[in-house]
mmCIF file of C-alpha atoms in Angstrom:
data_model
loop_
_atom_site.group_PDB
_atom_site.id
_atom_site.type_symbol
_atom_site.label_atom_id
_atom_site.label_comp_id
_atom_site.label_asym_id
_atom_site.label_seq_id
_atom_site.Cartn_x
_atom_site.Cartn_y
_atom_site.Cartn_z
ATOM 1 C CA UNK A 1 -0.001 -0.003 -0.006
ATOM 2 C CA UNK A 2 2.824 2.412 0.846
ATOM 3 C CA UNK A 3 4.545 1.839 -2.472
ATOM 4 C CA UNK A 4 1.293 2.218 -4.429
ATOM 5 C CA UNK A 5 0.443 5.489 -2.691
ATOM 6 C CA UNK A 6 3.910 7.044 -3.051
ATOM 7 C CA UNK A 7 4.312 5.982 -6.676
ATOM 8 C CA UNK A 8 0.824 7.080 -7.680
ATOM 9 C CA UNK A 9 1.295 10.477 -6.081
ATOM 10 C CA UNK A 10 4.788 10.816 -7.557
ATOM 11 C CA UNK A 11 3.673 10.021 -11.102
ATOM 12 C CA UNK A 12 0.560 12.214 -10.851
ATOM 13 C CA UNK A 13 2.483 15.120 -9.282
ATOM 14 C CA UNK A 14 0.344 14.894 -6.172
ATOM 15 C CA UNK A 15 3.294 14.692 -3.812
ATOM 16 C CA UNK A 16 1.632 16.792 -1.117
ATOM 17 C CA UNK A 17 -1.058 14.085 -0.754
ATOM 18 C CA UNK A 18 1.382 11.327 0.173
ATOM 19 C CA UNK A 19 1.560 11.699 3.951
ATOM 20 C CA UNK A 20 -2.167 12.447 4.463
ATOM 21 C CA UNK A 21 -2.986 9.268 2.526
ATOM 22 C CA UNK A 22 -0.410 7.214 4.431
ATOM 23 C CA UNK A 23 -1.886 8.341 7.735
ATOM 24 C CA UNK A 24 -5.129 6.645 6.748
ATOM 25 C CA UNK A 25 -3.520 3.210 6.629
ATOM 26 C CA UNK A 26 -4.275 1.245 9.839
ATOM 27 C CA UNK A 27 -1.183 0.200 11.741
ATOM 28 C CA UNK A 28 -2.160 -3.472 11.605
ATOM 29 C CA UNK A 29 -2.216 -3.248 7.776
ATOM 30 C CA UNK A 30 1.063 -1.331 7.553
ATOM 31 C CA UNK A 31 4.015 -3.232 6.162
ATOM 32 C CA UNK A 32 6.725 -1.638 4.055
ATOM 33 C CA UNK A 33 10.459 -1.044 3.616
ATOM 34 C CA UNK A 34 12.365 2.126 2.845
ATOM 35 C CA UNK A 35 12.772 0.900 -0.732
ATOM 36 C CA UNK A 36 9.047 1.587 -1.197
ATOM 37 C CA UNK A 37 9.558 5.308 -0.655
ATOM 38 C CA UNK A 38 13.029 5.745 -2.198
ATOM 39 C CA UNK A 39 11.845 6.861 -5.672
ATOM 40 C CA UNK A 40 9.757 9.638 -4.152
ATOM 41 C CA UNK A 41 12.470 10.724 -1.700
ATOM 42 C CA UNK A 42 15.111 10.773 -4.421
ATOM 43 C CA UNK A 43 13.014 12.732 -6.906
ATOM 44 C CA UNK A 44 12.068 15.390 -4.365
ATOM 45 C CA UNK A 45 15.636 15.728 -3.058
ATOM 46 C CA UNK A 46 17.038 16.050 -6.598
ATOM 47 C CA UNK A 47 14.679 18.980 -7.146
ATOM 48 C CA UNK A 48 15.528 20.530 -3.777
ATOM 49 C CA UNK A 49 11.905 20.059 -2.672
ATOM 50 C CA UNK A 50 12.510 18.998 0.899
ATOM 51 C CA UNK A 51 9.145 19.638 2.568
ATOM 52 C CA UNK A 52 7.619 16.340 1.302
ATOM 53 C CA UNK A 53 10.824 14.561 2.271
ATOM 54 C CA UNK A 54 10.741 15.938 5.803
ATOM 55 C CA UNK A 55 7.065 15.017 6.216
ATOM 56 C CA UNK A 56 7.590 11.508 4.913
ATOM 57 C CA UNK A 57 10.653 10.892 7.089
ATOM 58 C CA UNK A 58 8.783 12.223 10.142
ATOM 59 C CA UNK A 59 5.893 9.866 9.384
ATOM 60 C CA UNK A 60 8.332 6.932 9.090
ATOM 61 C CA UNK A 61 9.859 7.847 12.454
ATOM 62 C CA UNK A 62 6.355 8.001 13.995
ATOM 63 C CA UNK A 63 5.956 4.374 12.902
ATOM 64 C CA UNK A 64 9.285 3.456 14.492
ATOM 65 C CA UNK A 65 10.900 2.803 11.138
ATOM 66 C CA UNK A 66 14.698 3.196 11.429
ATOM 67 C CA UNK A 67 16.084 5.894 9.148
ATOM 68 C CA UNK A 68 19.042 4.453 7.289
ATOM 69 C CA UNK A 69 22.226 6.135 6.154
ATOM 70 C CA UNK A 70 20.907 5.784 2.597
ATOM 71 C CA UNK A 71 17.924 7.982 3.423
ATOM 72 C CA UNK A 72 20.141 10.527 5.168
ATOM 73 C CA UNK A 73 22.371 10.597 2.087
ATOM 74 C CA UNK A 74 19.370 11.460 -0.071
ATOM 75 C CA UNK A 75 18.350 14.164 2.386
ATOM 76 C CA UNK A 76 21.854 15.648 2.231
ATOM 77 C CA UNK A 77 21.545 15.885 -1.542
ATOM 78 C CA UNK A 78 18.313 17.845 -1.194
ATOM 79 C CA UNK A 79 19.603 20.200 1.488
ATOM 80 C CA UNK A 80 22.675 20.869 -0.634
ATOM 81 C CA UNK A 81 20.459 21.922 -3.519
ATOM 82 C CA UNK A 82 18.504 24.116 -1.099
ATOM 83 C CA UNK A 83 21.823 25.568 0.117
ATOM 84 C CA UNK A 84 20.636 24.814 3.625
ATOM 85 C CA UNK A 85 23.837 24.363 5.602
ATOM 86 C CA UNK A 86 22.017 24.326 8.935
ATOM 87 C CA UNK A 87 20.120 21.149 7.997
ATOM 88 C CA UNK A 88 23.301 19.543 6.682
ATOM 89 C CA UNK A 89 24.934 20.191 10.048
ATOM 90 C CA UNK A 90 21.849 18.864 11.831
ATOM 91 C CA UNK A 91 22.103 15.507 10.052
ATOM 92 C CA UNK A 92 25.745 15.239 11.055
ATOM 93 C CA UNK A 93 24.854 16.005 14.665
ATOM 94 C CA UNK A 94 22.284 13.213 14.973
ATOM 95 C CA UNK A 95 22.982 11.573 18.305
ATOM 96 C CA UNK A 96 22.775 7.936 17.272
ATOM 97 C CA UNK A 97 24.815 5.184 15.743
ATOM 98 C CA UNK A 98 24.982 5.556 11.975
ATOM 99 C CA UNK A 99 26.313 3.006 9.536
ATOM 100 C CA UNK A 100 28.366 5.673 7.812
ATOM 101 C CA UNK A 101 29.668 4.691 4.400
ATOM 102 C CA UNK A 102 31.561 6.467 1.638
ATOM 103 C CA UNK A 103 28.290 7.286 -0.152
ATOM 104 C CA UNK A 104 27.174 9.281 2.900
ATOM 105 C CA UNK A 105 30.526 11.109 3.031
ATOM 106 C CA UNK A 106 30.329 11.935 -0.671
ATOM 107 C CA UNK A 107 26.758 13.226 -0.313
ATOM 108 C CA UNK A 108 27.746 15.382 2.661
ATOM 109 C CA UNK A 109 30.785 16.861 0.927
ATOM 110 C CA UNK A 110 28.763 17.609 -2.190
ATOM 111 C CA UNK A 111 26.001 19.190 -0.081
ATOM 112 C CA UNK A 112 28.477 21.524 1.602
ATOM 113 C CA UNK A 113 29.951 22.579 -1.742
ATOM 114 C CA UNK A 114 26.506 23.282 -3.205
ATOM 115 C CA UNK A 115 25.468 25.175 -0.071
ATOM 116 C CA UNK A 116 28.467 27.480 -0.388
ATOM 117 C CA UNK A 117 30.594 25.983 2.401
ATOM 118 C CA UNK A 118 33.511 24.353 0.537
ATOM 119 C CA UNK A 119 35.809 24.635 3.561
ATOM 120 C CA UNK A 120 33.490 22.282 5.450
ATOM 121 C CA UNK A 121 33.776 19.791 2.598
ATOM 122 C CA UNK A 122 37.571 20.002 2.707
ATOM 123 C CA UNK A 123 37.555 19.481 6.496
ATOM 124 C CA UNK A 124 35.251 16.490 6.186
ATOM 125 C CA UNK A 125 37.656 14.997 3.675
ATOM 126 C CA UNK A 126 40.468 15.590 6.145
ATOM 127 C CA UNK A 127 38.376 14.043 8.907
ATOM 128 C CA UNK A 128 37.975 10.905 6.807
ATOM 129 C CA UNK A 129 41.717 10.714 6.276
ATOM 130 C CA UNK A 130 42.399 11.295 9.959
ATOM 131 C CA UNK A 131 40.057 8.490 10.978
ATOM 132 C CA UNK A 132 41.907 6.070 8.697
ATOM 133 C CA UNK A 133 45.438 7.396 8.920
ATOM 134 C CA UNK A 134 46.998 3.962 9.433
ATOM 135 C CA UNK A 135 45.707 2.736 6.078
ATOM 136 C CA UNK A 136 46.453 5.783 3.954
ATOM 137 C CA UNK A 137 48.228 5.311 0.637
ATOM 138 C CA UNK A 138 51.213 7.475 -0.282
ATOM 139 C CA UNK A 139 49.058 9.674 -2.512
ATOM 140 C CA UNK A 140 46.439 10.258 0.185
ATOM 141 C CA UNK A 141 49.118 11.167 2.713
ATOM 142 C CA UNK A 142 50.444 13.660 0.188
ATOM 143 C CA UNK A 143 46.983 15.164 -0.338
ATOM 144 C CA UNK A 144 46.519 15.386 3.426
ATOM 145 C CA UNK A 145 49.778 17.325 3.729
ATOM 146 C CA UNK A 146 48.720 19.667 0.915
ATOM 147 C CA UNK A 147 45.423 20.459 2.653
ATOM 148 C CA UNK A 148 47.187 21.190 5.931
ATOM 149 C CA UNK A 149 49.673 23.457 4.128
ATOM 150 C CA UNK A 150 46.963 25.673 2.650
ATOM 151 C CA UNK A 151 44.054 25.460 5.073
ATOM 152 C CA UNK A 152 43.310 25.614 8.765
ATOM 153 C CA UNK A 153 42.353 21.988 9.435
ATOM 154 C CA UNK A 154 41.404 21.681 13.118
ATOM 155 C CA UNK A 155 39.208 18.932 14.423
ATOM 156 C CA UNK A 156 35.688 19.965 13.416
ATOM 157 C CA UNK A 157 33.098 19.484 16.158
ATOM 158 C CA UNK A 158 30.435 18.828 13.534
ATOM 159 C CA UNK A 159 32.243 15.663 12.476
ATOM 160 C CA UNK A 160 33.222 14.244 15.856
ATOM 161 C CA UNK A 161 29.956 12.364 16.327
ATOM 162 C CA UNK A 162 30.249 10.477 13.057
ATOM 163 C CA UNK A 163 33.997 9.884 12.994
ATOM 164 C CA UNK A 164 33.716 6.920 15.352
ATOM 165 C CA UNK A 165 31.333 5.321 12.841
ATOM 166 C CA UNK A 166 33.779 5.530 9.944
ATOM 167 C CA UNK A 167 34.649 2.074 8.683
ATOM 168 C CA UNK A 168 38.264 1.045 9.011
ATOM 169 C CA UNK A 169 40.105 1.504 5.711
ATOM 170 C CA UNK A 170 37.151 3.410 4.255
ATOM 171 C CA UNK A 171 39.234 5.322 1.737
ATOM 172 C CA UNK A 172 37.981 8.059 -0.559
ATOM 173 C CA UNK A 173 36.826 6.851 -3.957
ATOM 174 C CA UNK A 174 36.785 8.710 -7.290
ATOM 175 C CA UNK A 175 33.664 10.670 -6.430
ATOM 176 C CA UNK A 176 35.086 11.713 -3.044
ATOM 177 C CA UNK A 177 38.218 12.994 -4.715
ATOM 178 C CA UNK A 178 36.302 14.815 -7.461
ATOM 179 C CA UNK A 179 34.110 16.499 -4.848
ATOM 180 C CA UNK A 180 37.233 17.630 -2.986
ATOM 181 C CA UNK A 181 38.502 19.176 -6.229
ATOM 182 C CA UNK A 182 35.182 20.992 -6.670
ATOM 183 C CA UNK A 183 35.490 22.323 -3.131
ATOM 184 C CA UNK A 184 39.029 23.566 -3.825
ATOM 185 C CA UNK A 185 37.773 25.239 -7.016
ATOM 186 C CA UNK A 186 35.522 27.393 -4.820
ATOM 187 C CA UNK A 187 38.254 28.374 -2.378
ATOM 188 C CA UNK A 188 40.018 31.103 -4.294
ATOM 189 C CA UNK A 189 43.772 31.367 -4.622
ATOM 190 C CA UNK A 190 44.535 28.906 -1.830
ATOM 191 C CA UNK A 191 42.299 26.314 -3.458
ATOM 192 C CA UNK A 192 43.974 26.882 -6.793
ATOM 193 C CA UNK A 193 47.486 26.510 -5.381
ATOM 194 C CA UNK A 194 46.449 23.334 -3.548
ATOM 195 C CA UNK A 195 45.002 22.009 -6.829
ATOM 196 C CA UNK A 196 48.255 22.687 -8.690
ATOM 197 C CA UNK A 197 50.168 20.725 -6.024
ATOM 198 C CA UNK A 198 47.692 17.859 -6.425
ATOM 199 C CA UNK A 199 48.181 17.919 -10.210
ATOM 200 C CA UNK A 200 51.936 17.600 -9.685
ATOM 201 C CA UNK A 201 51.365 14.676 -7.342
ATOM 202 C CA UNK A 202 49.065 12.965 -9.852
ATOM 203 C CA UNK A 203 51.836 13.100 -12.446
ATOM 204 C CA UNK A 204 54.431 11.441 -10.247
ATOM 205 C CA UNK A 205 52.753 8.777 -8.102
ATOM 206 C CA UNK A 206 50.071 6.119 -8.185
ATOM 207 C CA UNK A 207 46.882 7.946 -7.343
ATOM 208 C CA UNK A 208 43.246 7.496 -6.459
ATOM 209 C CA UNK A 209 41.259 6.259 -9.434
ATOM 210 C CA UNK A 210 40.529 9.212 -11.661
ATOM 211 C CA UNK A 211 38.073 9.770 -14.503
ATOM 212 C CA UNK A 212 37.037 12.382 -17.034
ATOM 213 C CA UNK A 213 35.193 14.377 -14.349
ATOM 214 C CA UNK A 214 38.503 14.670 -12.474
ATOM 215 C CA UNK A 215 40.176 16.164 -15.512
ATOM 216 C CA UNK A 216 37.207 18.408 -16.343
ATOM 217 C CA UNK A 217 37.299 19.848 -12.824
ATOM 218 C CA UNK A 218 41.061 20.381 -12.886
ATOM 219 C CA UNK A 219 40.915 22.190 -16.233
ATOM 220 C CA UNK A 220 38.013 24.358 -15.055
ATOM 221 C CA UNK A 221 39.869 25.298 -11.855
ATOM 222 C CA UNK A 222 42.931 26.313 -13.856
ATOM 223 C CA UNK A 223 41.013 28.435 -16.390
ATOM 224 C CA UNK A 224 39.016 30.161 -13.633
ATOM 225 C CA UNK A 225 42.271 31.214 -12.034
ATOM 226 C CA UNK A 226 44.058 32.301 -15.199
ATOM 227 C CA UNK A 227 46.089 29.127 -15.496
ATOM 228 C CA UNK A 228 45.808 28.793 -19.273
ATOM 229 C CA UNK A 229 49.133 26.996 -19.692
ATOM 230 C CA UNK A 230 48.261 24.535 -16.957
ATOM 231 C CA UNK A 231 44.882 23.847 -18.590
ATOM 232 C CA UNK A 232 46.550 23.295 -21.971
ATOM 233 C CA UNK A 233 48.979 20.859 -20.365
ATOM 234 C CA UNK A 234 46.135 18.897 -18.786
ATOM 235 C CA UNK A 235 44.456 18.507 -22.180
ATOM 236 C CA UNK A 236 47.633 17.230 -23.796
ATOM 237 C CA UNK A 237 48.188 13.519 -24.235
ATOM 238 C CA UNK A 238 49.545 12.575 -20.818
ATOM 239 C CA UNK A 239 49.145 9.946 -18.163
ATOM 240 C CA UNK A 240 48.445 10.196 -14.458
ATOM 241 C CA UNK A 241 49.856 7.377 -12.401
ATOM 242 C CA UNK A 242 50.128 5.224 -15.526
ATOM 243 C CA UNK A 243 46.498 5.847 -16.485
ATOM 244 C CA UNK A 244 45.521 7.908 -19.508
ATOM 245 C CA UNK A 245 42.489 10.086 -18.867
ATOM 246 C CA UNK A 246 40.076 11.169 -21.592
ATOM 247 C CA UNK A 247 38.779 14.680 -20.988
ATOM 248 C CA UNK A 248 35.098 15.377 -21.584
ATOM 249 C CA UNK A 249 33.629 18.136 -23.696
ATOM 250 C CA UNK A 250 33.331 20.264 -20.540
ATOM 251 C CA UNK A 251 37.128 20.499 -20.236
ATOM 252 C CA UNK A 252 37.561 21.714 -23.818
ATOM 253 C CA UNK A 253 34.687 24.176 -23.366
ATOM 254 C CA UNK A 254 36.347 25.607 -20.224
ATOM 255 C CA UNK A 255 39.523 26.294 -22.170
ATOM 256 C CA UNK A 256 37.619 27.803 -25.128
ATOM 257 C CA UNK A 257 35.727 30.064 -22.718
ATOM 258 C CA UNK A 258 39.016 31.218 -21.213
ATOM 259 C CA UNK A 259 40.347 32.035 -24.681
ATOM 260 C CA UNK A 260 37.093 33.823 -25.516
ATOM 261 C CA UNK A 261 37.416 36.016 -22.422
ATOM 262 C CA UNK A 262 40.857 37.042 -23.673
ATOM 263 C CA UNK A 263 39.774 37.516 -27.317
ATOM 264 C CA UNK A 264 42.234 34.763 -28.349
ATOM 265 C CA UNK A 265 40.157 33.614 -31.304
ATOM 266 C CA UNK A 266 42.848 31.536 -33.033
ATOM 267 C CA UNK A 267 43.535 29.554 -29.887
ATOM 268 C CA UNK A 268 39.841 28.938 -29.353
ATOM 269 C CA UNK A 269 39.416 27.445 -32.818
ATOM 270 C CA UNK A 270 42.545 25.317 -32.342
ATOM 271 C CA UNK A 271 40.776 23.706 -29.379
ATOM 272 C CA UNK A 272 37.782 23.004 -31.643
ATOM 273 C CA UNK A 273 40.142 21.373 -34.163
ATOM 274 C CA UNK A 274 41.636 19.277 -31.373
ATOM 275 C CA UNK A 275 38.140 18.161 -30.376
ATOM 276 C CA UNK A 276 37.426 17.070 -33.956
ATOM 277 C CA UNK A 277 40.707 15.177 -34.074
ATOM 278 C CA UNK A 278 39.768 13.319 -30.887
ATOM 279 C CA UNK A 279 36.160 12.818 -32.011
ATOM 280 C CA UNK A 280 34.769 14.949 -29.160
ATOM 281 C CA UNK A 281 31.455 16.500 -30.214
ATOM 282 C CA UNK A 282 30.921 20.131 -29.168
ATOM 283 C CA UNK A 283 27.816 21.017 -27.200
ATOM 284 C CA UNK A 284 25.842 24.237 -27.274
ATOM 285 C CA UNK A 285 28.051 25.792 -24.587
ATOM 286 C CA UNK A 286 31.169 25.051 -26.646
ATOM 287 C CA UNK A 287 29.711 26.754 -29.715
ATOM 288 C CA UNK A 288 28.369 29.695 -27.731
ATOM 289 C CA UNK A 289 31.829 30.266 -26.236
ATOM 290 C CA UNK A 290 33.318 30.191 -29.749
ATOM 291 C CA UNK A 291 30.778 32.774 -30.908
ATOM 292 C CA UNK A 292 31.656 34.956 -27.925
ATOM 293 C CA UNK A 293 35.338 34.624 -28.879
ATOM 294 C CA UNK A 294 34.527 35.886 -32.375
ATOM 295 C CA UNK A 295 32.871 39.040 -31.068
ATOM 296 C CA UNK A 296 35.517 39.614 -28.404
ATOM 297 C CA UNK A 297 38.073 39.571 -31.227
ATOM 298 C CA UNK A 298 35.745 41.805 -33.280
ATOM 299 C CA UNK A 299 35.828 39.300 -36.143
ATOM 300 C CA UNK A 300 32.333 39.397 -37.617
ATOM 301 C CA UNK A 301 33.335 37.243 -40.586
ATOM 302 C CA UNK A 302 34.406 34.448 -38.250
ATOM 303 C CA UNK A 303 31.085 34.739 -36.420
ATOM 304 C CA UNK A 304 29.152 34.485 -39.694
ATOM 305 C CA UNK A 305 31.267 31.520 -40.778
ATOM 306 C CA UNK A 306 30.609 29.698 -37.518
ATOM 307 C CA UNK A 307 26.886 30.302 -37.877
ATOM 308 C CA UNK A 308 26.813 29.097 -41.475
ATOM 309 C CA UNK A 309 28.899 26.027 -40.637
ATOM 310 C CA UNK A 310 26.471 25.084 -37.887
ATOM 311 C CA UNK A 311 23.540 25.426 -40.298
ATOM 312 C CA UNK A 312 25.126 22.806 -42.569
ATOM 313 C CA UNK A 313 25.911 20.387 -39.756
ATOM 314 C CA UNK A 314 24.483 16.867 -39.774
ATOM 315 C CA UNK A 315 24.513 16.695 -35.976
ATOM 316 C CA UNK A 316 21.284 15.446 -34.353
ATOM 317 C CA UNK A 317 21.659 18.462 -32.049
ATOM 318 C CA UNK A 318 21.702 20.862 -35.007
ATOM 319 C CA UNK A 319 18.560 22.819 -34.093
ATOM 320 C CA UNK A 320 19.563 23.197 -30.445
ATOM 321 C CA UNK A 321 23.038 24.353 -31.481
ATOM 322 C CA UNK A 322 21.581 26.830 -33.964
ATOM 323 C CA UNK A 323 19.258 28.331 -31.390
ATOM 324 C CA UNK A 324 22.149 28.854 -28.997
ATOM 325 C CA UNK A 325 24.374 30.302 -31.714
ATOM 326 C CA UNK A 326 21.614 32.617 -32.939
ATOM 327 C CA UNK A 327 21.194 33.965 -29.437
ATOM 328 C CA UNK A 328 24.933 34.502 -28.986
ATOM 329 C CA UNK A 329 25.210 36.050 -32.451
ATOM 330 C CA UNK A 330 22.388 38.516 -31.804
ATOM 331 C CA UNK A 331 23.847 39.398 -28.422
ATOM 332 C CA UNK A 332 27.208 40.050 -30.053
ATOM 333 C CA UNK A 333 25.688 42.141 -32.829
ATOM 334 C CA UNK A 334 23.826 44.294 -30.330
ATOM 335 C CA UNK A 335 27.167 45.472 -28.955
ATOM 336 C CA UNK A 336 28.552 46.442 -32.351
ATOM 337 C CA UNK A 337 27.956 49.643 -34.358
ATOM 338 C CA UNK A 338 25.663 49.358 -37.397
ATOM 339 C CA UNK A 339 23.728 46.531 -35.725
ATOM 340 C CA UNK A 340 20.679 46.831 -38.001
ATOM 341 C CA UNK A 341 22.743 46.475 -41.177
ATOM 342 C CA UNK A 342 24.315 43.274 -39.923
ATOM 343 C CA UNK A 343 21.301 41.557 -38.452
ATOM 344 C CA UNK A 344 20.062 40.267 -41.831
ATOM 345 C CA UNK A 345 22.811 37.639 -41.623
ATOM 346 C CA UNK A 346 20.546 35.672 -39.301
ATOM 347 C CA UNK A 347 17.916 35.281 -41.963
ATOM 348 C CA UNK A 348 20.453 34.092 -44.550
ATOM 349 C CA UNK A 349 21.034 30.937 -42.556
ATOM 350 C CA UNK A 350 18.900 27.980 -43.552
ATOM 351 C CA UNK A 351 16.892 26.565 -40.667
#
């Protein structure tokens, strides 16, 4: 009955009716597991709609249903999207035994970053390392030293109650590490310098498993801080700890955007050529950044050429790309003299 009610309300967008309907179920007919409510909890949390989540969790507690770490992880995701740091802290301060796992830690770190408290995410990462210091790999010890070099890393009272529940040898995984990098990206110059030290470490020692998101985040951090050469180096054919990483389109777009901001049109198009060589398809943000680069460089012919080239593309995303390019083109034209005489270029492009 619980699953039927939650799923029916979820699919019909009648989420506010869930708890009132559940309250009508007699206790002697009530039998369910948390899996019955997970789809609803997850959907609401992903949208940052936490009122239904809070009501449903409160109802579960009123029925003496234990709230698992999995549910708390979903709640952390929602509070992060709400940027509600107080509720994130409240979950960490729950005075009970929790079967803390790395998924919970990842969710908590991500929530802090989204809520605008990246330092808390960094300290939680350090707390995880401190709780498992005997089992740390060489690379994790190095990262720990980097964090202590750049940040004040005292014991955080918010984390003391859950530290004793950390599993022995519960090391950070790829997502934990990527979330740390996102936190550092939000921490200004100190975060950037710490990131550069981590990049050096990744080039010289066996490291935590990395993926394209790792590289995307590193490139974005470099471009945001003016590290164009560092970003270029990251996108070159290189290995980290013996593993070759394939950057995603987001990494190339970050570098193109950096070139666009500096009116370095030739460099921006070289990145596009590199993408074609590596069979990386541009997205609408890539093309919009290229269009911005054209106008920053005051090269209207290049802008027209990019627009015409997109109109002849066979990409299944052609119409979406054209809409984005049209918008960027019109925005660029509006900042140029003789805007009216140039605007007819839009209508020369075949839809």
